[in-house]
Tab-separated table of C-alpha atoms in Angstrom:
chain	number	residue	atom	x	y	z
A	1	UNK	CA	-274.333	-74.830	208.810
A	2	UNK	CA	-277.152	-77.303	209.436
A	3	UNK	CA	-276.569	-79.996	212.015
A	4	UNK	CA	-275.722	-83.357	210.522
A	5	UNK	CA	-274.385	-81.838	207.290
A	6	UNK	CA	-272.781	-84.615	205.263
A	7	UNK	CA	-269.032	-84.558	204.617
A	8	UNK	CA	-268.150	-86.114	201.265
A	9	UNK	CA	-265.120	-88.244	200.437
A	10	UNK	CA	-263.265	-89.313	197.330
A	11	UNK	CA	-263.803	-92.805	195.902
A	12	UNK	CA	-260.538	-94.564	195.057
A	13	UNK	CA	-259.883	-98.277	194.524
A	14	UNK	CA	-263.548	-99.060	195.203
A	15	UNK	CA	-263.672	-97.454	198.633
A	16	UNK	CA	-264.350	-94.032	200.114
A	17	UNK	CA	-261.186	-92.192	201.128
A	18	UNK	CA	-260.834	-88.905	202.996
A	19	UNK	CA	-259.151	-86.280	200.841
A	20	UNK	CA	-255.658	-85.111	201.753
A	21	UNK	CA	-256.371	-81.597	200.535
A	22	UNK	CA	-257.218	-79.256	203.399
A	23	UNK	CA	-259.622	-76.985	201.517
A	24	UNK	CA	-263.379	-77.544	201.514
A	25	UNK	CA	-266.454	-76.377	199.637
A	26	UNK	CA	-269.947	-75.790	201.002
A	27	UNK	CA	-272.671	-77.315	198.855
A	28	UNK	CA	-275.791	-75.168	198.857
A	29	UNK	CA	-279.318	-76.303	198.118
A	30	UNK	CA	-280.661	-74.312	195.157
A	31	UNK	CA	-284.152	-74.743	196.632
A	32	UNK	CA	-283.655	-73.711	200.261
A	33	UNK	CA	-280.270	-71.967	199.919
A	34	UNK	CA	-279.078	-73.905	202.981
A	35	UNK	CA	-275.705	-75.656	203.212
A	36	UNK	CA	-276.388	-79.367	202.723
A	37	UNK	CA	-272.906	-80.908	202.465
A	38	UNK	CA	-269.199	-80.231	202.723
A	39	UNK	CA	-266.983	-81.385	199.869
A	40	UNK	CA	-263.181	-81.543	199.876
A	41	UNK	CA	-260.916	-79.737	197.457
A	42	UNK	CA	-258.680	-82.597	196.425
A	43	UNK	CA	-255.018	-81.715	195.924
A	44	UNK	CA	-252.169	-83.187	193.900
A	45	UNK	CA	-251.674	-86.055	196.337
A	46	UNK	CA	-255.350	-87.024	195.992
A	47	UNK	CA	-255.169	-86.917	192.209
A	48	UNK	CA	-251.943	-88.924	192.272
A	49	UNK	CA	-253.609	-91.624	194.361
A	50	UNK	CA	-256.615	-91.855	192.060
A	51	UNK	CA	-254.520	-91.948	188.890
A	52	UNK	CA	-252.216	-94.584	190.404
A	53	UNK	CA	-255.225	-96.771	191.177
A	54	UNK	CA	-256.554	-96.369	187.644
A	55	UNK	CA	-253.134	-97.041	186.132
A	56	UNK	CA	-252.756	-100.267	188.100
A	57	UNK	CA	-256.288	-101.392	187.218
A	58	UNK	CA	-255.623	-100.720	183.520
A	59	UNK	CA	-253.029	-103.505	183.440
A	60	UNK	CA	-255.763	-106.118	183.779
A	61	UNK	CA	-258.939	-104.302	182.681
A	62	UNK	CA	-257.451	-103.628	179.248
A	63	UNK	CA	-257.064	-107.385	178.744
A	64	UNK	CA	-260.695	-108.238	179.454
A	65	UNK	CA	-262.699	-109.468	176.509
A	66	UNK	CA	-265.479	-107.381	174.968
A	67	UNK	CA	-268.008	-109.873	176.294
A	68	UNK	CA	-266.667	-109.451	179.839
A	69	UNK	CA	-266.904	-105.683	179.607
A	70	UNK	CA	-270.377	-105.993	178.133
A	71	UNK	CA	-271.508	-108.178	181.034
A	72	UNK	CA	-270.297	-105.589	183.565
A	73	UNK	CA	-272.036	-102.725	181.759
A	74	UNK	CA	-275.303	-104.662	181.517
A	75	UNK	CA	-275.184	-105.373	185.260
A	76	UNK	CA	-274.499	-101.681	185.850
A	77	UNK	CA	-277.509	-100.679	183.746
A	78	UNK	CA	-279.728	-102.965	185.832
A	79	UNK	CA	-278.261	-101.568	189.053
A	80	UNK	CA	-278.857	-98.008	187.895
A	81	UNK	CA	-282.513	-98.749	187.188
A	82	UNK	CA	-282.853	-100.445	190.565
A	83	UNK	CA	-281.448	-97.388	192.351
A	84	UNK	CA	-283.037	-94.820	190.044
A	85	UNK	CA	-285.306	-93.161	192.579
A	86	UNK	CA	-282.572	-93.041	195.206
A	87	UNK	CA	-280.075	-91.457	192.819
A	88	UNK	CA	-282.678	-88.987	191.542
A	89	UNK	CA	-283.398	-87.825	195.085
A	90	UNK	CA	-279.682	-87.522	195.855
A	91	UNK	CA	-279.049	-85.491	192.723
A	92	UNK	CA	-282.087	-83.238	193.067
A	93	UNK	CA	-280.915	-82.088	196.500
A	94	UNK	CA	-277.873	-80.522	194.867
A	95	UNK	CA	-279.240	-79.538	191.450
A	96	UNK	CA	-282.786	-78.442	192.252
A	97	UNK	CA	-283.997	-80.579	189.334
A	98	UNK	CA	-287.357	-82.332	189.369
A	99	UNK	CA	-286.968	-85.787	190.882
A	100	UNK	CA	-289.275	-87.400	188.338
A	101	UNK	CA	-287.282	-85.895	185.461
A	102	UNK	CA	-283.957	-87.146	186.818
A	103	UNK	CA	-285.362	-90.617	187.432
A	104	UNK	CA	-286.743	-90.946	183.906
A	105	UNK	CA	-284.403	-88.848	181.746
A	106	UNK	CA	-281.069	-89.450	183.468
A	107	UNK	CA	-281.453	-92.794	185.249
A	108	UNK	CA	-283.868	-94.510	182.859
A	109	UNK	CA	-282.419	-93.159	179.628
A	110	UNK	CA	-278.933	-93.501	181.094
A	111	UNK	CA	-279.473	-97.219	181.649
A	112	UNK	CA	-280.473	-97.560	177.999
A	113	UNK	CA	-277.307	-95.735	176.933
A	114	UNK	CA	-275.178	-98.045	179.061
A	115	UNK	CA	-276.786	-100.985	177.291
A	116	UNK	CA	-275.924	-99.418	173.948
A	117	UNK	CA	-272.256	-99.152	174.918
A	118	UNK	CA	-272.370	-102.700	176.287
A	119	UNK	CA	-273.365	-103.872	172.823
A	120	UNK	CA	-270.927	-101.529	171.098
A	121	UNK	CA	-268.047	-103.142	172.980
A	122	UNK	CA	-268.460	-106.218	170.771
A	123	UNK	CA	-268.784	-104.597	167.335
A	124	UNK	CA	-265.767	-102.330	166.886
A	125	UNK	CA	-265.095	-101.408	163.261
A	126	UNK	CA	-261.854	-101.839	161.313
A	127	UNK	CA	-260.455	-102.818	157.936
A	128	UNK	CA	-260.408	-106.529	157.249
A	129	UNK	CA	-257.093	-108.340	157.621
A	130	UNK	CA	-255.509	-108.887	154.236
A	131	UNK	CA	-252.582	-108.590	151.864
A	132	UNK	CA	-252.332	-104.914	150.917
A	133	UNK	CA	-248.670	-105.345	149.881
A	134	UNK	CA	-247.297	-108.420	148.205
A	135	UNK	CA	-245.677	-110.749	150.700
A	136	UNK	CA	-247.168	-108.993	153.731
A	137	UNK	CA	-250.369	-109.342	155.724
A	138	UNK	CA	-251.813	-106.307	157.497
A	139	UNK	CA	-254.321	-106.108	160.305
A	140	UNK	CA	-255.723	-103.375	162.504
A	141	UNK	CA	-255.801	-103.421	166.278
A	142	UNK	CA	-258.183	-101.021	168.000
A	143	UNK	CA	-256.909	-100.665	171.565
A	144	UNK	CA	-257.896	-98.829	174.748
A	145	UNK	CA	-255.944	-95.643	175.360
A	146	UNK	CA	-255.161	-95.892	179.080
A	147	UNK	CA	-256.163	-93.785	182.056
A	148	UNK	CA	-258.836	-91.247	181.064
A	149	UNK	CA	-259.335	-88.041	183.036
A	150	UNK	CA	-262.938	-86.848	182.857
A	151	UNK	CA	-264.574	-83.645	184.105
A	152	UNK	CA	-268.375	-83.402	184.193
A	153	UNK	CA	-270.776	-80.442	184.671
A	154	UNK	CA	-273.600	-79.597	187.056
A	155	UNK	CA	-276.565	-79.391	184.665
A	156	UNK	CA	-276.959	-83.166	184.124
A	157	UNK	CA	-274.459	-84.702	186.564
A	158	UNK	CA	-275.447	-88.344	186.167
A	159	UNK	CA	-276.195	-88.227	182.445
A	160	UNK	CA	-272.855	-86.626	181.639
A	161	UNK	CA	-271.026	-89.162	183.817
A	162	UNK	CA	-272.726	-91.949	181.851
A	163	UNK	CA	-271.848	-90.347	178.509
A	164	UNK	CA	-268.205	-90.242	179.597
A	165	UNK	CA	-267.864	-93.492	181.533
A	166	UNK	CA	-269.913	-95.758	179.258
A	167	UNK	CA	-267.704	-95.641	176.149
A	168	UNK	CA	-264.456	-95.365	178.113
A	169	UNK	CA	-265.165	-98.552	180.062
A	170	UNK	CA	-266.587	-100.405	177.058
A	171	UNK	CA	-263.326	-99.774	175.195
A	172	UNK	CA	-261.200	-101.111	178.069
A	173	UNK	CA	-259.946	-97.888	179.621
A	174	UNK	CA	-259.861	-96.943	183.277
A	175	UNK	CA	-261.041	-93.572	184.564
A	176	UNK	CA	-260.547	-90.822	187.110
A	177	UNK	CA	-263.587	-88.546	187.048
A	178	UNK	CA	-264.023	-85.158	188.694
A	179	UNK	CA	-267.672	-84.133	188.971
A	180	UNK	CA	-268.803	-80.542	189.268
A	181	UNK	CA	-267.986	-78.907	192.577
A	182	UNK	CA	-271.682	-78.130	193.210
A	183	UNK	CA	-273.230	-81.505	192.277
A	184	UNK	CA	-270.925	-84.445	193.073
A	185	UNK	CA	-273.145	-86.790	195.091
A	186	UNK	CA	-275.054	-88.618	192.346
A	187	UNK	CA	-271.762	-89.382	190.598
A	188	UNK	CA	-270.384	-90.786	193.857
A	189	UNK	CA	-273.423	-93.034	194.260
A	190	UNK	CA	-273.222	-94.167	190.636
A	191	UNK	CA	-269.521	-94.983	190.940
A	192	UNK	CA	-270.280	-96.835	194.167
A	193	UNK	CA	-272.543	-99.074	192.064
A	194	UNK	CA	-269.684	-99.463	189.587
A	195	UNK	CA	-267.425	-100.547	192.435
A	196	UNK	CA	-269.803	-103.381	193.300
A	197	UNK	CA	-269.527	-104.754	189.746
A	198	UNK	CA	-266.193	-103.715	188.226
A	199	UNK	CA	-262.665	-104.537	189.488
A	200	UNK	CA	-260.833	-102.275	191.932
A	201	UNK	CA	-259.598	-99.001	190.530
A	202	UNK	CA	-261.372	-99.129	187.179
A	203	UNK	CA	-263.317	-95.950	188.055
A	204	UNK	CA	-262.194	-93.448	190.687
A	205	UNK	CA	-263.666	-90.104	191.795
A	206	UNK	CA	-261.813	-87.043	193.046
A	207	UNK	CA	-263.857	-84.134	194.377
A	208	UNK	CA	-262.815	-80.516	194.193
A	209	UNK	CA	-262.798	-77.270	192.276
A	210	UNK	CA	-261.176	-76.051	189.065
A	211	UNK	CA	-257.704	-76.487	190.559
A	212	UNK	CA	-258.421	-80.185	191.103
A	213	UNK	CA	-259.592	-80.549	187.518
A	214	UNK	CA	-256.501	-78.764	186.223
A	215	UNK	CA	-254.256	-81.100	188.215
A	216	UNK	CA	-256.063	-84.130	186.808
A	217	UNK	CA	-255.878	-82.858	183.225
A	218	UNK	CA	-252.129	-82.147	183.506
A	219	UNK	CA	-251.223	-85.449	185.175
A	220	UNK	CA	-248.518	-87.226	183.124
A	221	UNK	CA	-250.175	-90.648	183.509
A	222	UNK	CA	-253.523	-89.453	182.145
A	223	UNK	CA	-253.535	-90.412	178.462
A	224	UNK	CA	-256.725	-88.598	177.429
A	225	UNK	CA	-258.972	-85.932	178.912
A	226	UNK	CA	-262.678	-85.435	178.274
A	227	UNK	CA	-264.774	-82.558	179.555
A	228	UNK	CA	-268.311	-81.314	179.293
A	229	UNK	CA	-268.376	-77.705	180.418
A	230	UNK	CA	-268.038	-74.059	179.495
A	231	UNK	CA	-265.999	-72.654	176.622
A	232	UNK	CA	-263.373	-71.099	178.969
A	233	UNK	CA	-262.980	-74.433	180.766
A	234	UNK	CA	-262.661	-76.199	177.422
A	235	UNK	CA	-259.981	-73.780	176.244
A	236	UNK	CA	-257.989	-74.369	179.436
A	237	UNK	CA	-258.268	-78.148	179.083
A	238	UNK	CA	-257.369	-78.048	175.388
A	239	UNK	CA	-254.320	-75.885	176.092
A	240	UNK	CA	-253.094	-78.150	178.884
A	241	UNK	CA	-253.700	-81.302	176.870
A	242	UNK	CA	-251.949	-79.810	173.835
A	243	UNK	CA	-248.890	-78.853	175.841
A	244	UNK	CA	-248.628	-82.453	177.031
A	245	UNK	CA	-249.543	-84.004	173.647
A	246	UNK	CA	-252.480	-85.941	175.054
A	247	UNK	CA	-255.826	-86.435	173.413
A	248	UNK	CA	-258.739	-84.260	174.434
A	249	UNK	CA	-262.490	-84.413	173.913
A	250	UNK	CA	-264.400	-81.180	174.482
A	251	UNK	CA	-268.209	-80.904	174.660
A	252	UNK	CA	-268.850	-77.250	175.399
A	253	UNK	CA	-271.600	-74.650	175.154
A	254	UNK	CA	-274.278	-73.881	172.612
A	255	UNK	CA	-276.604	-71.183	171.336
A	256	UNK	CA	-279.089	-73.100	169.241
A	257	UNK	CA	-280.989	-71.351	166.455
A	258	UNK	CA	-284.584	-72.448	165.956
A	259	UNK	CA	-285.801	-71.373	162.489
A	260	UNK	CA	-289.584	-71.186	161.994
A	261	UNK	CA	-290.901	-70.668	158.472
A	262	UNK	CA	-294.352	-69.329	157.653
A	263	UNK	CA	-295.479	-72.699	156.269
A	264	UNK	CA	-294.740	-74.559	159.522
A	265	UNK	CA	-297.430	-75.838	161.867
A	266	UNK	CA	-297.108	-72.806	164.136
A	267	UNK	CA	-299.000	-74.245	167.107
A	268	UNK	CA	-296.975	-77.457	167.083
A	269	UNK	CA	-293.788	-75.422	166.707
A	270	UNK	CA	-294.680	-73.183	169.646
A	271	UNK	CA	-295.349	-76.195	171.858
A	272	UNK	CA	-292.182	-77.997	170.822
A	273	UNK	CA	-289.917	-74.965	171.060
A	274	UNK	CA	-291.229	-73.896	174.480
A	275	UNK	CA	-290.599	-77.400	175.815
A	276	UNK	CA	-287.120	-77.553	174.246
A	277	UNK	CA	-286.200	-74.074	175.456
A	278	UNK	CA	-287.368	-74.358	179.057
A	279	UNK	CA	-286.573	-78.035	179.738
A	280	UNK	CA	-284.291	-78.289	182.780
A	281	UNK	CA	-284.633	-74.527	183.179
A	282	UNK	CA	-282.757	-73.935	179.930
A	283	UNK	CA	-279.645	-75.384	181.563
A	284	UNK	CA	-278.887	-77.449	178.502
A	285	UNK	CA	-276.277	-76.726	175.842
A	286	UNK	CA	-278.714	-77.895	173.153
A	287	UNK	CA	-281.644	-75.804	174.444
A	288	UNK	CA	-283.794	-73.962	171.893
A	289	UNK	CA	-282.591	-70.468	172.755
A	290	UNK	CA	-282.654	-68.279	169.581
A	291	UNK	CA	-286.028	-68.389	167.858
A	292	UNK	CA	-285.864	-67.000	164.317
A	293	UNK	CA	-289.326	-66.498	162.819
A	294	UNK	CA	-290.282	-65.497	159.286
A	295	UNK	CA	-291.473	-61.900	159.536
A	296	UNK	CA	-294.848	-62.624	157.936
A	297	UNK	CA	-295.843	-64.757	160.957
A	298	UNK	CA	-293.680	-63.234	163.661
A	299	UNK	CA	-296.509	-61.549	165.566
A	300	UNK	CA	-298.792	-64.587	165.392
A	301	UNK	CA	-296.054	-67.023	166.388
A	302	UNK	CA	-294.759	-64.873	169.247
A	303	UNK	CA	-298.249	-64.826	170.781
A	304	UNK	CA	-298.438	-68.617	170.521
A	305	UNK	CA	-294.976	-69.031	172.049
A	306	UNK	CA	-295.779	-66.663	174.922
A	307	UNK	CA	-298.992	-68.569	175.585
A	308	UNK	CA	-297.058	-71.848	175.782
A	309	UNK	CA	-294.428	-70.323	178.057
A	310	UNK	CA	-297.090	-69.064	180.443
A	311	UNK	CA	-298.423	-72.606	180.855
A	312	UNK	CA	-295.075	-73.627	182.349
A	313	UNK	CA	-293.518	-72.824	185.707
A	314	UNK	CA	-290.613	-73.852	187.909
A	315	UNK	CA	-291.074	-75.721	191.157
A	316	UNK	CA	-289.478	-77.772	193.932
A	317	UNK	CA	-288.007	-81.212	193.122
A	318	UNK	CA	-291.145	-83.061	194.275
A	319	UNK	CA	-293.613	-80.671	192.561
A	320	UNK	CA	-295.438	-82.883	190.065
A	321	UNK	CA	-296.999	-79.910	188.256
A	322	UNK	CA	-293.766	-78.002	187.674
A	323	UNK	CA	-292.005	-78.143	184.301
A	324	UNK	CA	-288.493	-77.476	185.614
A	325	UNK	CA	-286.684	-76.830	188.877
A	326	UNK	CA	-284.355	-74.205	190.291
A	327	UNK	CA	-281.262	-72.883	188.588
A	328	UNK	CA	-278.284	-74.715	189.960
A	329	UNK	CA	-276.296	-72.322	192.101
A	330	UNK	CA	-276.127	-68.777	193.423
A	331	UNK	CA	-273.349	-67.641	191.077
A	332	UNK	CA	-275.148	-68.916	187.993
A	333	UNK	CA	-278.487	-67.480	189.134
A	334	UNK	CA	-276.882	-64.068	189.607
A	335	UNK	CA	-275.378	-64.263	186.108
A	336	UNK	CA	-278.766	-64.992	184.502
A	337	UNK	CA	-280.466	-62.208	186.481
A	338	UNK	CA	-277.706	-59.809	185.422
A	339	UNK	CA	-278.421	-60.568	181.759
A	340	UNK	CA	-282.084	-59.666	182.263
A	341	UNK	CA	-281.286	-56.511	184.211
A	342	UNK	CA	-278.989	-55.194	181.485
A	343	UNK	CA	-281.085	-55.614	178.370
A	344	UNK	CA	-280.919	-52.730	175.859
A	345	UNK	CA	-283.753	-50.196	175.976
A	346	UNK	CA	-285.210	-51.406	172.687
A	347	UNK	CA	-285.677	-54.990	173.956
A	348	UNK	CA	-289.020	-56.139	175.341
A	349	UNK	CA	-289.669	-58.909	177.852
A	350	UNK	CA	-292.828	-60.478	176.411
A	351	UNK	CA	-293.272	-62.736	179.431
A	352	UNK	CA	-291.347	-63.733	182.552
A	353	UNK	CA	-288.066	-62.092	183.370
A	354	UNK	CA	-288.616	-62.320	187.111
A	355	UNK	CA	-287.578	-64.408	190.054
A	356	UNK	CA	-290.270	-66.743	191.369
A	357	UNK	CA	-290.619	-66.678	195.155
A	358	UNK	CA	-288.203	-65.198	197.674
A	359	UNK	CA	-286.200	-68.341	198.432
A	360	UNK	CA	-284.370	-70.597	196.024
A	361	UNK	CA	-283.010	-69.898	192.542
A	362	UNK	CA	-286.273	-70.019	190.596
A	363	UNK	CA	-286.822	-67.967	187.432
A	364	UNK	CA	-290.007	-67.680	185.375
A	365	UNK	CA	-290.014	-68.785	181.710
A	366	UNK	CA	-288.822	-65.732	179.812
A	367	UNK	CA	-289.236	-64.581	176.208
A	368	UNK	CA	-287.443	-61.486	174.875
A	369	UNK	CA	-288.196	-59.689	171.610
A	370	UNK	CA	-286.662	-56.698	169.836
A	371	UNK	CA	-282.998	-57.660	170.204
A	372	UNK	CA	-280.391	-57.099	167.494
A	373	UNK	CA	-278.164	-59.849	166.123
A	374	UNK	CA	-275.083	-58.348	167.784
A	375	UNK	CA	-276.645	-58.107	171.259
A	376	UNK	CA	-275.213	-60.138	174.111
A	377	UNK	CA	-278.342	-62.264	174.773
A	378	UNK	CA	-278.207	-63.371	171.116
A	379	UNK	CA	-274.475	-64.059	171.010
A	380	UNK	CA	-273.750	-65.467	174.467
A	381	UNK	CA	-275.102	-68.554	176.204
A	382	UNK	CA	-277.390	-67.594	179.101
A	383	UNK	CA	-277.995	-71.201	180.245
A	384	UNK	CA	-281.305	-70.208	181.785
A	385	UNK	CA	-285.038	-70.272	180.912
A	386	UNK	CA	-284.667	-67.486	178.344
A	387	UNK	CA	-285.750	-67.540	174.696
A	388	UNK	CA	-285.179	-64.682	172.266
A	389	UNK	CA	-287.363	-64.071	169.189
A	390	UNK	CA	-286.031	-62.407	166.023
A	391	UNK	CA	-287.692	-61.900	162.621
A	392	UNK	CA	-286.109	-62.854	159.302
A	393	UNK	CA	-287.132	-61.960	155.757
A	394	UNK	CA	-286.059	-65.026	153.791
A	395	UNK	CA	-284.031	-68.229	153.965
A	396	UNK	CA	-280.744	-66.471	153.210
A	397	UNK	CA	-281.153	-64.117	156.158
A	398	UNK	CA	-282.262	-66.964	158.420
A	399	UNK	CA	-279.073	-68.876	157.594
A	400	UNK	CA	-276.947	-65.777	158.090
A	401	UNK	CA	-278.414	-65.120	161.543
A	402	UNK	CA	-278.323	-68.796	162.514
A	403	UNK	CA	-274.627	-69.251	161.761
A	404	UNK	CA	-273.570	-65.826	163.072
A	405	UNK	CA	-272.557	-67.003	166.555
A	406	UNK	CA	-269.381	-68.604	167.863
A	407	UNK	CA	-271.150	-71.832	168.837
A	408	UNK	CA	-272.017	-74.799	166.638
A	409	UNK	CA	-273.725	-77.496	168.698
A	410	UNK	CA	-277.458	-77.805	167.954
A	411	UNK	CA	-280.082	-76.259	165.690
A	412	UNK	CA	-283.529	-76.907	164.247
A	413	UNK	CA	-285.695	-75.861	161.316
A	414	UNK	CA	-289.492	-75.924	161.338
A	415	UNK	CA	-291.081	-76.133	157.908
A	416	UNK	CA	-293.237	-78.331	155.671
A	417	UNK	CA	-291.066	-77.457	152.660
A	418	UNK	CA	-288.760	-80.406	151.968
A	419	UNK	CA	-286.422	-78.296	149.827
A	420	UNK	CA	-285.901	-75.779	152.632
A	421	UNK	CA	-285.373	-78.537	155.191
A	422	UNK	CA	-282.723	-80.174	153.003
A	423	UNK	CA	-280.942	-76.876	152.408
A	424	UNK	CA	-280.819	-76.033	156.101
A	425	UNK	CA	-279.601	-79.517	157.013
A	426	UNK	CA	-276.637	-78.855	154.705
A	427	UNK	CA	-275.893	-75.224	155.515
A	428	UNK	CA	-276.519	-74.910	159.259
A	429	UNK	CA	-273.073	-75.056	160.882
A	430	UNK	CA	-274.100	-77.146	163.862
A	431	UNK	CA	-273.346	-80.707	164.933
A	432	UNK	CA	-277.049	-81.575	165.028
A	433	UNK	CA	-279.918	-80.320	162.876
A	434	UNK	CA	-283.431	-81.290	163.944
A	435	UNK	CA	-286.322	-80.897	161.501
A	436	UNK	CA	-289.740	-80.100	163.018
A	437	UNK	CA	-288.482	-81.117	166.461
A	438	UNK	CA	-285.778	-80.033	168.873
A	439	UNK	CA	-283.789	-81.799	171.619
A	440	UNK	CA	-284.468	-85.576	171.242
A	441	UNK	CA	-281.282	-87.641	171.643
A	442	UNK	CA	-280.700	-91.349	171.111
A	443	UNK	CA	-277.732	-93.498	172.064
A	444	UNK	CA	-277.146	-94.659	168.503
A	445	UNK	CA	-276.602	-91.127	167.146
A	446	UNK	CA	-273.675	-88.771	167.902
A	447	UNK	CA	-273.802	-85.616	170.003
A	448	UNK	CA	-271.128	-82.963	169.607
A	449	UNK	CA	-270.485	-79.628	167.971
A	450	UNK	CA	-268.278	-77.394	165.875
A	451	UNK	CA	-266.476	-74.077	166.505
A	452	UNK	CA	-266.608	-72.933	170.152
A	453	UNK	CA	-268.863	-75.866	171.016
A	454	UNK	CA	-265.771	-78.051	170.973
A	455	UNK	CA	-264.798	-81.245	169.191
A	456	UNK	CA	-265.340	-84.956	169.573
A	457	UNK	CA	-268.589	-86.879	169.866
A	458	UNK	CA	-270.549	-88.335	172.757
A	459	UNK	CA	-272.917	-91.281	172.293
A	460	UNK	CA	-272.982	-93.576	169.208
A	461	UNK	CA	-270.141	-95.613	167.734
A	462	UNK	CA	-268.388	-92.322	166.953
A	463	UNK	CA	-268.301	-91.536	170.670
A	464	UNK	CA	-267.113	-95.060	171.475
A	465	UNK	CA	-264.247	-94.863	168.986
A	466	UNK	CA	-263.048	-91.635	170.641
A	467	UNK	CA	-261.797	-93.830	173.477
A	468	UNK	CA	-259.699	-96.138	171.293
A	469	UNK	CA	-256.382	-95.907	169.479
A	470	UNK	CA	-255.494	-97.500	166.141
A	471	UNK	CA	-252.490	-99.755	165.608
A	472	UNK	CA	-251.393	-101.236	162.270
A	473	UNK	CA	-249.746	-104.666	162.484
A	474	UNK	CA	-247.907	-105.937	159.371
A	475	UNK	CA	-246.353	-109.369	159.072
A	476	UNK	CA	-243.980	-110.518	156.329
A	477	UNK	CA	-244.759	-113.944	154.854
């Protein structure tokens, strides 16, 4: 263990508190592989303390006006921008991400998303008050739910915290959030900023592992749980929430099909798909992972895609010429390497497929051809810088292959044929369909999937309304 290794604490009632749980976790740099911090494994007593703080804060926070909540969120957005570089550096130590990317795409874009939710707080939708039965007047109240338990992942720690906290706070809820066990520090810093603006106990952080998350999800005073994570984690959360009849919001994995027709601008498609597939090292549930190319242009397009991939490389967080950083942790890196080492004999690695350097969890941009639809790299999420390329004969086969996975989060179609684009926007079974692009997100539009990708929406008014409950009030004249 390096000298001066930081020991992390929970954040409860707007102050740092040592965890009561005796277990600890070593946080490892994905760049140097050195231990950089020690994090507690919070136990039931820690979760109880955090939930109690949130429950007490809810008594008053729920009664704040939309304009008051908006003012707090706008101040938070400004504070996030002011501390953007600091937070990016903190996060990159634990994630291996590029500092510049975190500063712009998580801090900068995250501030914009906070401002969206600040505005959304004041424009909640509902039926107009009126007489829907003679002699009675009905109205709708849209209320906060209560204490929200939230669990966030390691691929975009700050961004996912913002997606969860923004709408929950805008709607008048209070929160206990458990960040990923490998990347908690940027969430702690962000919630520290929240503590300087919001009342005591509105947002609390408990650190720990899966057992901590399970304790939070099962807590009787947690009214709703929201998670971004793996399918197995989502199933566990959904089961626990169902047993306790509490609401759940699950944003899980993806295996995005990217359908390229012969009439598409192949060069533009190759550039866009390579960027969307390798961004953040492919550690993105919306990443362009399964490239389906019309067989008449498969050979030409594969060469273009390989050429684009070979222009990109991973690098250290401060490497200004790198396109992405290290994979997040040793266990995940080993899983991605294992996928590559166990490809079927008929598969071909067109480029990449190898570790970069002898220290840190760096993997070259990788493109695989020759796989069958039933093969594991087609069906399962690798969550690494790996793209597969498959041919298709016609639109029917492209749709069949696209929808023939258990996931349903993101997809794209690349064509200049309006009729084909319209058909695929209808028939692709994914929560988002991009046309001649892949991966852009905006705060005004929803993000969320179908099937094993979970249910519920992040971002947009749809995401905001997830954190409210509906009450009908009827008064006799």
